[in-house]
Amino acid sequence: MEISEAIKRAKENDQKAFNYLLDLFWDDVYGFQLKRVQNENDAEDITIQTFSKAFDKIGTFDDNYKFKTWLITISKNIHIDLLRKEKNSISQIVSNDDKSVYQILDESPSPEDILITDQHLAKLLRDIKKLKPRYQEVINLRYFQELSYKEICQKLGEPINNVKVKLLRAKKLLAEIIRKR
């Protein structure tokens, strides 16, 4: 399959085309982010977010540009957004001595926050049970058992890209279920 054909089919929601594009460009985007963030887990998370956003917005892709360039641009913008969020979570306080001191904002949950989170968790678990078993399993392994992608691959006996696509799909389906609530 050629890239242009895969993009055309992906615009028509062809899952095989999505998988083909993911397999073809995963290393490029991941390598780009690994150089930027110098952390494998962060690079992997940003790469997954990149493909998720790209597949959601594939209808807006302009064929006059290279698909790889489009993906890298999305990836770069996601990283910049994450840096902004990180920067906003730290406040700068200048002491009387005019020395700069950085203080991390206290984001620990209050008892009320914990209660609300527990109630949301119960709803989330009910929503997860509405997914097909293969999607329930991958969500459970990644987010509740906190396994790495490599560990999930070993446990499921599947290639890493399949696990990533399955997790991506599971998150999209779960988001749709939550929106319908």
Coordinates of C-alpha atoms in Angstrom, one line a residue:
M1 CA 0.0 0.0 0.0
E2 CA 1.3 3.5 -0.9
I3 CA 1.2 6.3 1.6
S4 CA -1.2 8.4 -0.4
E5 CA -3.6 5.4 -0.7
A6 CA -3.3 4.7 3.1
I7 CA -4.1 8.3 3.9
K8 CA -7.1 8.2 1.5
R9 CA -8.4 5.0 3.2
A10 CA -7.6 6.4 6.7
K11 CA -9.8 9.4 5.9
E12 CA -12.6 6.8 5.3
N13 CA -11.9 5.3 8.8
D14 CA -10.1 2.2 7.4
Q15 CA -8.5 0.6 10.5
K16 CA -5.9 -1.2 8.4
A17 CA -4.8 2.0 6.9
F18 CA -4.4 3.5 10.3
N19 CA -2.3 0.6 11.4
Y20 CA -0.2 0.9 8.2
L21 CA 0.5 4.6 8.9
L22 CA 1.2 4.0 12.5
D23 CA 3.7 1.2 11.7
L24 CA 5.3 3.3 8.9
F25 CA 5.8 6.5 10.9
W26 CA 6.0 5.4 14.5
D27 CA 9.8 5.3 14.6
D28 CA 10.1 8.8 13.0
V29 CA 7.8 10.5 15.5
Y30 CA 9.1 8.5 18.5
G31 CA 12.7 9.2 17.5
F32 CA 12.0 12.9 17.1
Q33 CA 10.4 13.1 20.6
L34 CA 13.1 11.0 22.2
K35 CA 15.7 13.5 21.1
R36 CA 13.5 16.3 22.5
V37 CA 12.5 14.9 25.9
Q38 CA 15.3 12.4 26.4
N39 CA 12.9 10.1 28.3
E40 CA 11.5 6.9 26.7
N41 CA 8.2 6.9 28.6
D42 CA 7.5 10.6 27.8
A43 CA 8.5 10.2 24.2
E44 CA 6.2 7.2 23.9
D45 CA 3.3 9.0 25.5
I46 CA 3.7 12.0 23.3
T47 CA 4.0 9.8 20.2
I48 CA 0.7 8.0 21.1
Q49 CA -1.0 11.4 21.6
T50 CA 0.4 12.5 18.3
F51 CA -1.1 9.6 16.4
S52 CA -4.4 9.9 18.3
K53 CA -4.7 13.5 17.4
A54 CA -3.5 12.9 13.8
F55 CA -6.1 10.1 13.3
D56 CA -8.8 12.3 14.8
K57 CA -7.9 15.1 12.4
I58 CA -6.9 13.1 9.4
G59 CA -9.7 14.7 7.4
T60 CA -7.9 18.0 7.6
F61 CA -4.6 16.7 6.2
D62 CA -3.6 18.6 3.0
D63 CA -2.1 16.2 0.4
N64 CA 0.2 19.1 -0.8
Y65 CA 2.4 18.4 2.3
K66 CA 4.3 15.4 3.4
F67 CA 2.5 13.2 6.0
K68 CA 5.6 12.8 8.1
T69 CA 6.1 16.6 8.3
W70 CA 2.4 16.9 9.4
L71 CA 2.9 14.3 12.1
I72 CA 6.1 15.8 13.4
T73 CA 4.4 19.2 13.6
I74 CA 1.6 17.8 15.6
S75 CA 4.1 16.0 17.8
K76 CA 6.1 19.2 18.4
N77 CA 2.9 21.2 19.3
I78 CA 1.8 18.5 21.8
H79 CA 5.2 18.7 23.4
I80 CA 5.1 22.5 23.6
D81 CA 1.6 22.3 25.1
L82 CA 2.9 19.8 27.8
L83 CA 5.8 22.2 28.6
R84 CA 3.4 25.0 29.0
K85 CA 1.2 23.0 31.4
E86 CA 4.3 22.0 33.3
K87 CA 5.5 25.6 33.5
N88 CA 2.1 26.7 34.8
S89 CA 2.1 24.1 37.6
I90 CA 5.2 25.9 39.1
S91 CA 4.9 29.4 40.5
Q92 CA 7.8 31.7 40.9
I93 CA 8.2 33.6 44.2
V94 CA 10.8 36.3 44.7
S95 CA 12.0 36.5 48.3
N96 CA 13.0 39.7 50.2
D97 CA 16.6 39.0 49.3
D98 CA 15.7 39.3 45.6
K99 CA 16.7 35.6 45.1
S100 CA 14.4 33.5 42.9
V101 CA 12.8 30.6 44.7
Y102 CA 10.6 28.1 42.9
Q103 CA 7.8 26.5 44.9
I104 CA 5.8 23.6 43.6
L105 CA 2.1 24.2 44.0
D106 CA 0.4 21.8 46.4
E107 CA -1.8 19.7 44.2
S108 CA -2.5 16.9 46.7
P109 CA -6.2 16.0 46.8
S110 CA -8.4 17.1 49.6
P111 CA -10.7 14.6 51.3
E112 CA -13.5 15.9 49.2
D113 CA -11.5 15.5 46.0
I114 CA -10.7 11.9 47.0
L115 CA -14.4 11.1 47.5
I116 CA -15.3 12.7 44.2
T117 CA -12.5 10.7 42.5
D118 CA -13.7 7.5 44.0
Q119 CA -17.2 8.1 42.7
H120 CA -15.8 8.9 39.3
L121 CA -13.7 5.8 39.4
A122 CA -16.8 3.7 40.0
K123 CA -18.5 5.3 36.9
L124 CA -15.3 4.8 34.9
L125 CA -15.2 1.1 35.8
R126 CA -18.8 0.7 34.7
D127 CA -18.0 2.5 31.4
I128 CA -14.9 0.3 30.8
K129 CA -17.1 -2.8 31.2
K130 CA -19.1 -1.6 28.2
L131 CA -16.0 -2.1 26.0
K132 CA -15.2 -5.3 24.2
P133 CA -13.1 -7.7 26.4
R134 CA -9.9 -7.1 24.3
Y135 CA -10.1 -3.3 25.0
Q136 CA -11.0 -3.8 28.7
E137 CA -7.9 -6.0 29.0
V138 CA -5.5 -3.5 27.5
I139 CA -6.9 -0.6 29.5
N140 CA -6.6 -2.7 32.7
L141 CA -3.0 -3.7 32.0
R142 CA -1.9 -0.2 31.1
Y143 CA -3.7 2.0 33.6
F144 CA -4.7 -0.2 36.5
Q145 CA -1.8 -2.6 36.6
E146 CA 0.5 0.2 35.3
L147 CA 2.4 -2.2 33.0
S148 CA 4.8 -0.8 30.3
Y149 CA 4.0 -1.3 26.7
K150 CA 6.8 -3.9 26.5
E151 CA 5.3 -5.8 29.5
I152 CA 1.8 -5.7 27.9
C153 CA 3.3 -7.1 24.6
Q154 CA 4.8 -10.0 26.5
K155 CA 1.6 -10.7 28.5
L156 CA -0.6 -10.6 25.4
G157 CA 2.0 -12.1 23.0
E158 CA 1.4 -9.3 20.5
P159 CA 3.7 -6.8 18.7
I160 CA 4.1 -3.5 20.4
N161 CA 2.5 -1.5 17.6
N162 CA -0.7 -3.7 17.9
V163 CA -0.8 -3.0 21.6
K164 CA -0.4 0.7 21.0
V165 CA -3.1 0.8 18.4
K166 CA -5.4 -1.3 20.5
L167 CA -4.9 1.0 23.5
L168 CA -5.4 4.1 21.3
R169 CA -8.7 2.6 20.0
A170 CA -9.8 1.6 23.5
K171 CA -9.3 5.1 24.8
K172 CA -11.2 6.6 21.8
L173 CA -14.1 4.1 22.4
L174 CA -14.1 4.8 26.1
A175 CA -14.2 8.6 25.5
E176 CA -17.2 8.1 23.2
I177 CA -19.0 6.1 25.9
I178 CA -18.2 8.7 28.5
R179 CA -19.5 11.5 26.3
K180 CA -22.8 9.7 25.8
R181 CA -23.4 9.5 29.6

